Structure formats: C-alpha cells, structure tokens
Coordinates of C-alpha atoms and ligand atoms in Angstrom, one line a residue:
Chain G
X25 CA 0.0 0.0 0.0
X26 CA 2.9 2.3 0.9
X27 CA 6.2 1.7 -0.7
X28 CA 9.4 3.6 0.2
X29 CA 12.5 3.0 -1.9
X30 CA 15.9 4.2 -0.8
X31 CA 14.4 7.3 0.7
X32 CA 16.8 9.9 2.1
X33 CA 16.3 13.2 3.8
X34 CA 18.9 15.8 4.3
X35 CA 18.5 19.1 6.3
X36 CA 20.8 22.0 6.3
X37 CA 21.4 23.2 9.9
X38 CA 23.4 26.4 9.2
X39 CA 26.4 25.2 7.2
X40 CA 26.1 21.6 8.4
X41 CA 24.2 18.9 6.5
X42 CA 22.2 16.6 8.7
X43 CA 21.1 13.2 7.3
X44 CA 17.8 12.7 9.0
X45 CA 17.1 9.6 6.9
X46 CA 19.5 7.4 5.0
X47 CA 18.5 5.0 2.3
X48 CA 15.4 3.7 3.9
X49 CA 13.4 1.1 2.0
X50 CA 10.1 -0.2 3.4
X51 CA 6.8 -1.7 2.3
X52 CA 3.8 -1.1 4.4
X53 CA 0.9 -3.4 3.6
X54 CA -2.8 -2.5 3.9
X55 CA -4.1 -3.5 7.3
X56 CA -0.7 -3.4 9.1
X57 CA -0.3 -1.7 12.5
X58 CA 3.3 -0.6 12.2
X59 CA 5.3 1.0 15.1
X60 CA 8.4 3.0 14.5
X61 CA 10.9 3.0 17.4
X62 CA 14.4 4.3 17.9
X63 CA 16.4 6.9 19.9
X64 CA 15.6 10.6 19.8
X65 CA 16.9 12.1 16.6
X66 CA 17.0 8.8 14.7
X67 CA 14.5 10.1 12.1
X68 CA 11.2 8.6 13.2
X69 CA 9.1 11.8 12.8
X70 CA 10.9 12.6 9.5
X71 CA 9.9 9.2 8.2
X72 CA 6.3 9.5 9.3
X73 CA 6.1 12.9 7.7
X74 CA 7.4 11.5 4.4
X75 CA 4.8 8.7 4.6
X76 CA 2.1 11.3 5.2
X77 CA 3.1 13.7 2.5
X78 CA 3.9 16.5 5.0
X79 CA 7.3 16.6 3.5
X80 CA 9.2 15.2 0.5
X81 CA 12.4 13.1 0.5
X82 CA 15.6 14.7 -0.9
X83 CA 16.4 11.3 -2.5
X84 CA 14.6 8.1 -3.3
X85 CA 10.9 7.4 -4.0
X86 CA 7.7 7.0 -2.1
X87 CA 4.5 5.6 -3.5
X88 CA 1.0 5.4 -1.9
X89 CA -1.3 2.9 -3.7
X90 CA 1.1 3.0 -6.6
X91 CA 1.0 6.8 -7.0
X92 CA 4.2 8.7 -6.3
X93 CA 4.4 11.1 -3.4
X94 CA 7.9 12.4 -4.5
X95 CA 8.5 15.0 -7.2
X96 CA 4.9 16.1 -7.4
X97 CA 3.5 19.6 -6.9
X98 CA 2.7 20.9 -3.5
X99 CA -1.0 21.2 -4.4
X100 CA -1.1 17.5 -5.5
X101 CA 0.6 16.5 -2.2
X102 CA -1.8 18.6 -0.2
X103 CA -4.7 16.8 -1.8
X104 CA -3.4 13.4 -1.1
X105 CA -2.6 14.4 2.5
X106 CA -6.1 15.7 3.1
X107 CA -7.9 12.8 1.5
X108 CA -5.8 9.7 2.2
X109 CA -4.0 10.4 5.4
X110 CA -5.1 11.0 9.0
X111 CA -2.7 12.5 11.5
X112 CA -2.6 12.4 15.3
X113 CA 0.0 14.2 17.3
X114 CA 1.5 14.2 20.8
X115 CA 0.0 17.6 21.6
X116 CA -3.4 16.8 20.0
X117 CA -3.3 20.0 17.9
X118 CA -7.0 20.9 18.4
X119 CA -8.2 24.4 17.7
X120 CA -9.1 25.9 21.1
X121 CA -11.9 28.1 19.8
X122 CA -13.8 25.2 18.2
X123 CA -16.0 22.6 20.0
X124 CA -15.1 18.9 19.8
X125 CA -17.5 18.3 17.0
X126 CA -16.3 21.3 15.0
X127 CA -12.7 20.2 15.4
X128 CA -13.7 16.8 14.1
X129 CA -15.4 18.4 11.1
X130 CA -12.5 20.7 10.3
X131 CA -10.6 18.7 7.7
X132 CA -13.8 18.5 5.6
X133 CA -14.9 22.2 6.4
X134 CA -11.5 23.2 4.8
X135 CA -12.6 21.5 1.7
X136 CA -15.7 23.6 1.5
X137 CA -18.2 20.9 2.6
X138 CA -21.0 22.5 4.7
X139 CA -21.0 21.8 8.4
X140 CA -24.5 20.4 8.5
X141 CA -23.6 17.7 6.0
X142 CA -20.5 16.6 8.0
X143 CA -21.9 16.9 11.5
X144 CA -23.8 13.6 11.8
X145 CA -20.8 11.6 10.8
X146 CA -18.6 13.6 13.2
X147 CA -21.0 13.0 16.1
X148 CA -21.0 9.2 15.2
X149 CA -17.2 9.1 15.3
X150 CA -17.2 10.9 18.6
X151 CA -19.7 8.4 20.0
X152 CA -17.5 5.6 18.8
X153 CA -14.6 7.2 20.7
X154 CA -16.8 7.2 23.9
X155 CA -17.3 11.0 23.7
X156 CA -21.1 11.1 22.9
X157 CA -21.6 13.5 25.9
X158 CA -18.7 15.8 25.0
X159 CA -19.5 16.9 21.4
X160 CA -20.1 20.5 22.4
X161 CA -17.2 20.9 24.7
X162 CA -14.2 23.0 23.8
X163 CA -10.6 21.5 24.2
X164 CA -10.0 23.4 27.5
X165 CA -13.0 21.6 29.0
X166 CA -11.6 18.2 28.1
X167 CA -8.9 15.9 29.7
X168 CA -5.8 15.0 27.7
X169 CA -7.2 11.5 26.9
X170 CA -10.5 13.0 25.7
X171 CA -8.6 15.6 23.6
X172 CA -6.6 12.8 22.0
X173 CA -9.8 10.8 21.2
X174 CA -11.3 14.0 19.6
X175 CA -8.1 14.1 17.5
X176 CA -8.5 10.5 16.5
X177 CA -12.1 11.2 15.4
X178 CA -10.8 14.2 13.4
X179 CA -8.2 12.1 11.7
X180 CA -10.8 9.5 10.8
X181 CA -13.4 11.9 9.3
X182 CA -11.9 11.7 5.8
X183 CA -11.8 7.9 6.0
X184 CA -8.0 7.9 5.4
X185 CA -6.2 5.0 3.9
X186 CA -3.6 5.3 6.6
X187 CA -3.7 6.7 10.1
X188 CA -0.4 8.2 11.2
X189 CA 0.4 8.9 14.9
X190 CA 3.5 10.6 16.3
X191 CA 3.8 9.6 20.0
X192 CA 0.1 9.8 20.5
X193 CA 0.3 9.2 24.2
X194 CA 3.5 11.0 25.0
X195 CA 1.6 13.3 27.3
X196 CA -0.8 10.8 28.9
X197 CA -0.6 8.5 31.9
X198 CA -0.4 4.7 31.6
X199 CA -4.1 4.0 32.1
X200 CA -5.3 6.8 29.7
X201 CA -2.7 5.7 27.2
X202 CA -4.0 2.2 27.3
X203 CA -7.5 3.4 26.4
X204 CA -6.0 5.2 23.4
X205 CA -4.1 2.0 22.3
X206 CA -7.3 -0.1 22.7
X207 CA -9.1 2.3 20.4
X208 CA -6.3 2.1 17.8
X209 CA -6.1 -1.6 18.1
X210 CA -9.9 -1.9 17.5
X211 CA -9.6 0.4 14.5
X212 CA -6.8 -1.8 13.1
X213 CA -8.9 -4.9 13.7
X214 CA -11.5 -3.4 11.5
X215 CA -8.9 -3.0 8.8
X216 CA -7.5 0.5 9.4
X217 CA -3.8 0.7 8.4
X218 CA -1.9 2.5 11.2
X219 CA 1.7 3.8 11.4
X220 CA 2.7 5.0 14.9
X221 CA 5.9 6.5 16.2
X222 CA 6.5 5.5 19.8
X223 CA 9.1 5.2 22.6
X224 CA 7.0 2.8 24.5
X225 CA 7.3 -1.0 23.7
X226 CA 4.0 -1.5 25.5
X227 CA 2.4 0.6 22.8
X228 CA 4.2 -1.2 20.0
X229 CA 2.9 -4.5 21.4
X230 CA -0.6 -3.6 20.2
X231 CA 0.7 -3.6 16.6
X232 CA 1.6 -6.2 14.1
X233 CA 5.2 -5.0 13.2
X234 CA 7.9 -3.0 14.8
X235 CA 10.8 -1.2 12.9
X236 CA 13.7 0.5 14.6
X237 CA 15.6 3.4 13.2
X238 CA 19.2 4.2 14.1
X239 CA 21.0 7.3 12.8
X240 CA 18.4 7.7 10.1
X241 CA 18.8 4.1 8.8
X242 CA 16.4 1.1 9.2
X243 CA 18.1 -1.1 11.8
X244 CA 15.5 -3.7 12.8
X245 CA 12.3 -5.0 11.4
X246 CA 10.3 -7.4 13.7
X247 CA 7.1 -9.0 12.7
X248 CA 4.9 -9.7 15.8
X249 CA 2.4 -12.5 16.0
X250 CA -1.1 -12.2 14.9
X251 CA -3.8 -9.7 15.8
X252 CA -6.1 -10.1 18.8
X253 CA -8.5 -13.0 18.5
Chain D
X4 CA 7.9 -18.6 49.0
X5 CA 5.0 -17.5 46.9
X6 CA 3.7 -20.9 45.5
X7 CA 2.8 -21.8 49.1
X8 CA 0.8 -18.5 49.6
X9 CA -0.8 -18.7 46.1
X10 CA -2.2 -22.1 47.1
X11 CA -3.2 -20.9 50.6
X12 CA -4.9 -17.9 48.8
X13 CA -6.9 -20.2 46.6
X14 CA -7.9 -22.5 49.5
X15 CA -9.0 -19.4 51.5
X16 CA -11.7 -18.9 48.9
X17 CA -12.9 -22.5 48.6
X18 CA -12.2 -26.0 49.7
X19 CA -10.8 -27.9 46.7
X20 CA -9.2 -31.2 45.7
X21 CA -5.8 -31.3 44.1
X22 CA -7.0 -31.3 40.6
X23 CA -9.3 -28.3 41.1
X24 CA -6.5 -26.5 42.9
X25 CA -4.2 -26.9 39.9
X26 CA -6.9 -25.6 37.5
X27 CA -7.5 -22.6 39.7
X28 CA -3.8 -21.9 40.0
X29 CA -3.4 -22.1 36.2
X30 CA -6.3 -19.8 35.7
X31 CA -5.1 -17.2 38.1
X32 CA -1.3 -17.1 37.6
X33 CA -0.7 -19.8 34.9
X34 CA 0.5 -17.1 32.5
X35 CA 3.6 -16.6 34.5
X36 CA 4.0 -19.7 36.5
X37 CA 3.5 -23.3 35.6
X38 CA 3.3 -26.1 38.2
X39 CA 2.9 -29.7 37.5
X40 CA 0.7 -32.0 39.7
X41 CA 3.8 -33.3 41.5
X42 CA 4.6 -29.9 42.7
X43 CA 1.0 -29.2 43.7
X44 CA 0.9 -32.3 45.8
X45 CA 4.3 -31.9 47.4
X46 CA 3.4 -28.4 48.4
X47 CA 0.1 -29.6 49.8
X48 CA 2.0 -32.2 51.9
X49 CA 4.4 -29.6 53.2
X50 CA 1.5 -27.3 54.1
X51 CA -0.2 -30.1 56.0
X52 CA 2.9 -30.8 58.0
X53 CA 3.1 -27.1 58.9
X54 CA -0.5 -27.3 60.0
X55 CA -1.6 -24.6 57.5
X56 CA -3.8 -26.9 55.5
X57 CA -5.9 -30.0 56.3
X58 CA -7.9 -32.5 54.3
X59 CA -11.1 -34.5 54.4
X60 CA -11.7 -37.7 52.6
X61 CA -14.6 -38.1 50.2
X62 CA -15.5 -41.6 49.3
X63 CA -15.8 -42.4 45.6
X64 CA -17.3 -45.3 43.7
X65 CA -14.8 -47.9 42.8
X66 CA -12.0 -45.4 43.1
X67 CA -9.7 -44.3 45.9
X68 CA -11.0 -41.6 48.2
X69 CA -10.8 -38.1 47.1
X70 CA -8.9 -35.6 49.4
X71 CA -10.6 -32.3 49.8
X72 CA -8.2 -29.7 51.1
X73 CA -9.1 -26.7 53.3
X74 CA -7.1 -23.9 54.9
X75 CA -6.7 -24.0 58.7
X76 CA -7.0 -21.0 61.1
X77 CA -3.2 -20.9 61.3
X78 CA -3.1 -21.0 57.5
X79 CA -5.4 -18.0 57.3
X80 CA -3.3 -16.0 59.8
X81 CA -0.1 -16.6 57.9
X82 CA -1.8 -15.8 54.6
X83 CA -3.1 -12.5 56.0
X84 CA 0.3 -11.6 57.4
X85 CA 2.0 -12.4 54.1
X86 CA -0.5 -10.4 52.1
X87 CA 0.1 -7.3 54.2
X88 CA 3.9 -7.5 54.0
X89 CA 5.7 -5.6 51.2
X90 CA 8.2 -7.5 49.1
X91 CA 11.8 -6.7 49.9
X92 CA 13.7 -8.8 47.4
X93 CA 14.2 -7.2 44.0
X94 CA 13.3 -9.6 41.3
X95 CA 16.3 -11.5 40.0
X96 CA 16.1 -9.9 36.5
X97 CA 17.8 -10.9 33.4
X98 CA 20.0 -13.3 35.3
X99 CA 20.9 -15.7 32.5
X100 CA 21.4 -12.9 30.0
X101 CA 23.6 -11.1 32.5
X102 CA 26.0 -14.1 32.6
X103 CA 26.2 -14.0 28.8
X104 CA 27.1 -10.3 29.1
X105 CA 29.9 -11.1 31.6
X106 CA 31.5 -13.6 29.2
X107 CA 31.1 -11.6 26.0
X108 CA 34.0 -11.1 23.6
X109 CA 35.7 -7.8 24.6
X110 CA 37.3 -7.3 21.2
X111 CA 34.3 -7.9 19.0
X112 CA 30.9 -6.5 20.1
X113 CA 29.2 -8.0 17.0
X114 CA 27.9 -11.2 18.6
X115 CA 26.6 -9.6 21.8
X116 CA 24.9 -6.8 19.9
X117 CA 23.2 -9.5 17.7
X118 CA 22.1 -11.3 20.8
X119 CA 20.7 -8.1 22.3
X120 CA 18.6 -7.5 19.2
X121 CA 17.3 -11.1 19.2
X122 CA 16.5 -10.8 22.9
X123 CA 14.6 -7.6 22.3
X124 CA 12.6 -9.1 19.4
X125 CA 11.8 -12.0 21.7
X126 CA 10.4 -9.7 24.4
X127 CA 8.4 -7.7 21.8
X128 CA 6.7 -10.8 20.5
X129 CA 6.0 -12.0 24.1
X130 CA 4.6 -8.5 24.9
X131 CA 2.4 -8.7 21.7
X132 CA 1.0 -12.1 22.9
X133 CA 0.2 -10.8 26.3
X134 CA -1.3 -7.6 24.9
X135 CA -3.5 -9.6 22.5
X136 CA -4.7 -11.8 25.4
X137 CA -5.4 -8.6 27.4
X138 CA -7.4 -7.1 24.5
X139 CA -9.6 -10.2 24.1
X140 CA -10.0 -10.3 27.9
X141 CA -11.4 -6.8 27.7
X142 CA -14.1 -8.0 25.4
X143 CA -15.6 -10.3 28.0
X144 CA -15.2 -8.3 31.2
X145 CA -17.9 -10.3 32.9
X146 CA -15.3 -13.0 33.6
X147 CA -14.8 -13.1 37.4
X148 CA -11.0 -13.2 37.5
X149 CA -10.4 -10.9 34.5
X150 CA -9.2 -7.9 36.5
X151 CA -6.5 -9.8 38.4
X152 CA -5.5 -11.6 35.2
X153 CA -5.2 -8.2 33.5
X154 CA -3.2 -6.7 36.3
X155 CA -0.8 -9.6 36.2
X156 CA -0.4 -9.2 32.5
X157 CA 0.2 -5.5 33.0
X158 CA 3.0 -6.4 35.4
X159 CA 4.5 -8.7 32.8
X160 CA 4.3 -6.0 30.2
X161 CA 5.9 -3.3 32.4
X162 CA 8.8 -5.7 33.3
X163 CA 9.4 -6.7 29.7
X164 CA 9.3 -3.0 28.8
X165 CA 12.0 -2.3 31.4
X166 CA 14.1 -5.2 30.1
X167 CA 13.8 -3.8 26.5
X168 CA 14.9 -0.3 27.7
X169 CA 17.8 -1.8 29.6
X170 CA 18.9 -3.9 26.6
X171 CA 18.7 -0.8 24.3
X172 CA 20.9 1.0 26.8
X173 CA 23.3 -2.0 26.9
X174 CA 23.6 -1.9 23.1
X175 CA 24.2 1.8 22.9
X176 CA 26.8 1.7 25.7
X177 CA 28.6 -1.3 24.3
X178 CA 28.8 0.4 20.9
X179 CA 30.0 3.6 22.4
X180 CA 32.8 2.0 24.4
X181 CA 33.8 -0.9 22.1
X182 CA 33.7 1.0 18.8
X183 CA 31.4 1.0 15.9
X184 CA 32.5 -2.2 14.2
X185 CA 28.9 -3.2 13.3
Ligands
ATP6 N1 13.2 20.9 9.9 C1 14.4 20.5 10.2 N2 15.5 21.2 10.0 C2 16.7 20.8 10.3 N3 16.9 19.6 10.9 C3 15.9 18.8 11.2 C4 14.6 19.2 10.9 N4 13.7 18.2 11.3 C5 14.5 17.3 11.8 N5 15.8 17.6 11.7 C6 16.9 16.8 12.2 O1 16.8 15.5 11.7 C7 17.1 14.5 12.6 C8 15.9 13.5 12.8 O2 14.8 14.2 13.4 P1 13.4 13.6 13.8 O3 12.6 14.7 14.3 O4 13.0 12.8 12.6 O5 13.9 12.6 15.0 P2 12.9 11.7 15.9 O6 13.4 10.3 15.7 O7 11.5 11.9 15.6 O8 13.3 12.2 17.4 P3 12.4 12.4 18.7 O9 12.2 11.0 19.3 O10 13.2 13.2 19.6 O11 11.1 13.0 18.3 C9 17.5 15.2 13.9 O12 18.9 15.3 13.9 C10 16.9 16.6 13.7 O13 17.7 17.6 14.3
MG7 MG1 9.9 12.8 16.7

C-alpha cells in the first residue's frame, strides 16, 4: 500500500548537513499496524512525515497505492494528504476556539463541505470514541485523553487509507494511554492501516510489526504474532 | 515462597481437591507460572505438615477416596500476614542474559549486539502475545477473574518494557565503548 524506496532526507542546519534519513526502504501493507521506534533524533518523525506527505524526500521514492508522493507539486501533495492520510500528534493540535464536533469536522470544512452535512458523521465518530456526551465541549474543557480521542475522530473523518500517529500518548498517563491504544487496536482490527511513532514498547505490542531506526537508517524489522483473536 | 501462599490464597476462597486446585492456580497465575501435579501435591504435603492446610476424605465409587483440602486457622493468619507485608527482594532480573554479558568477547561487540537484538525481538513478541490476550479479555469483562488476570499481564508488560529499555541502553553503551564495528 505504501512503498518507500531508498528514501533519504537531508536538512541544512546552518552550514552543516544533517542526514535525518539514509537510504530507507520499506513496504507497508494494507491492514498493518506498524510501530516506528528508535532513539531521539533517529529520524522517526521525519519518516512519518514523508509517509504522510507532510514533507518530501531529498532522494529516493515514495508511493502510496502505486501513486508517487515524490517529485509532485505541493498542491497535489496537499490533496493526497487531506484525502488519504489522517494524523494524530502528541499535543493533539485541536483548535481551542472550536468545539469537539467542530474540530472533528475541520478537515472537511476546509474542503468547503457544509458543516450540517458533516456533523452527523462527526457525532457518530465521537460516539465511537466514547465521547457522545462531550461533542459541544471545547478543548480546554476536556482531559488529555479526551482531547486525543477527539483528535483520532478528526483524523478519521476523511476515511483515510492510513492513520499516522506521532507519539500519540507522549503526554498521557499509563491508564489513559492504554485506552487510546485499545481504540487504535480496535480500528486496526476493522482494517485500518496504522503507522505509529512511539518510545513505548507496551504501545508497540498492540501492533503487528515494529521497525527500529538508528541514525536515520532502518536497523531492525520485527514482525509480531497475529492480531487479537 | 509464593507458591505456598498462592495455594493458601486459593484455598482461602474455597475447599478444593488437588485437581481443582491446579486448575484454579493455572487460571489465576498460569500465564507466568507453571506447576505440575507433583509440585502441587508436594506443596500440599508440606502445608499439611506445617498445619496450614488439612484435608477430608470423600468416598468415591470404585476409586480411591478423594482428598478435599481446606485452609486452617493458622493458615489464614499466615496468609493475611504475608498479604500485608511488602516484598523486599528485588526480582532476579535478566540473570541468564547477564551471565552472557559477563562472558562476551571484549574485542568484537558484534555477537553480543546481535544477541541483544534477538532478545529484544523475543520480548516484543512476548509482549504482543500478552497484549492480544489482554485485548480479548477486555471483550468479556464479565469473567470473574479478568481484573486480576489483566493486572498480572500488566506487570509482565511493564517488566518486559523495562528489560527492553535496559537492553537498548546496553547496546548503545557497548557500541560507544567498544567502537562501531557493526
Ligand atoms: N526541519 C528541520 N530542519 C533541520 N533539521 C531537522 C529538521 N527536522 C528534523 N531535523 C533533524 O533530523 C534528525 C531527525 O529528526 P526527527 O525529528 O525525525 O527525529 P525523531 O526520531 O523523531 O526524534 P524524537 O524521538 O526526539 O522525536 C535530527 O537530527 C533533527 O535535528
Ligand atoms: Mg519525533
């Protein structure tokens, strides 16, 4: 579903060149729940951003469903990112002035689809996240775990081919984190492809495969057993 | 030691014969601890000698009498005392792996780094199995012992996570001190 061939990413930090990624090749199959691990600075977020079309590689190729994500125009990339990819982040990135349901609708509102047409689906997603009673709350009125569940609903509103998560529970306690991972694992069981960056092997254990990056290169690739029965 | 108290704990809930005791033991802590019938019966013998457990005989058709075990008052007192005492001994972690580390080749870090990666992959797979069991347990929360089972699995997961972190640190320190020949 996603294929990365010899992808590299260099950044210029002043006069210095930083190799954030070196020659990474990886195939992600539909229905996988892949975790990306590795030390700080090893290139995990960089790789996730390339997969999600937030950024382009400086060398190599990336394909999503056979279509290239490299060497295309920014507009094309934006379209793929909006339609095919859902993102969740460590700091939730919700808009503070919007209610939960408005935040969930946002990706489609930005496409010009009217709120009334999106709202029922957004409410349904929030209900699935256990937030049926919280749809009209603003982020400041929600706990961290609730905010992250709103963010998951927002990521799902476009029915993305892949859900990308960058340390989604980096700011949550163990119990709250576990609720988030259970949600992700249920989504994956229903067929949602997920790629998640994490430092927590307890989180990675919910997935089907774990890769480890070191100094920007792919160091390990471990396939875990089956999905939950 | 804890097998003794696990068995006392089970008998404190209900009088059981040896076979039932083993089933209950397996259900409660079997994920981390496997005991065969021999160990069950030898522990029961010891507990009887210490006066912590006693048994009644139940006659059976054309078969030897069945022994039904129950906890004594002294047994209950010891169990309660044990339950309220914190554990002092730090778990003997990673013991076998540690020995391998001591005898590793000082000139070539390759083999031990390989071993560390294999060990980590092994823990990850183990954690995945535990997590999958936990996830399916969550789907039938009506099961009476599901909370304790879940908490035990959590303990296993946290320990494995700590082991993986330690192994990762080992690899990075070994590389830093023995050079990057990998
Ligand atoms: N926009 C940027 N400009 C310059 N350098 C960058 C940029 N983004 C990342 N880097 C560098 O690329 C390397 C990889 O960064 P990346 O954010 O992918 O690491 P990471 O594995 O996600 O780390 P962490 O676990 O700390 O989030 C780092 O050395 C970082 O400094
Ligand atoms: Mg990062």
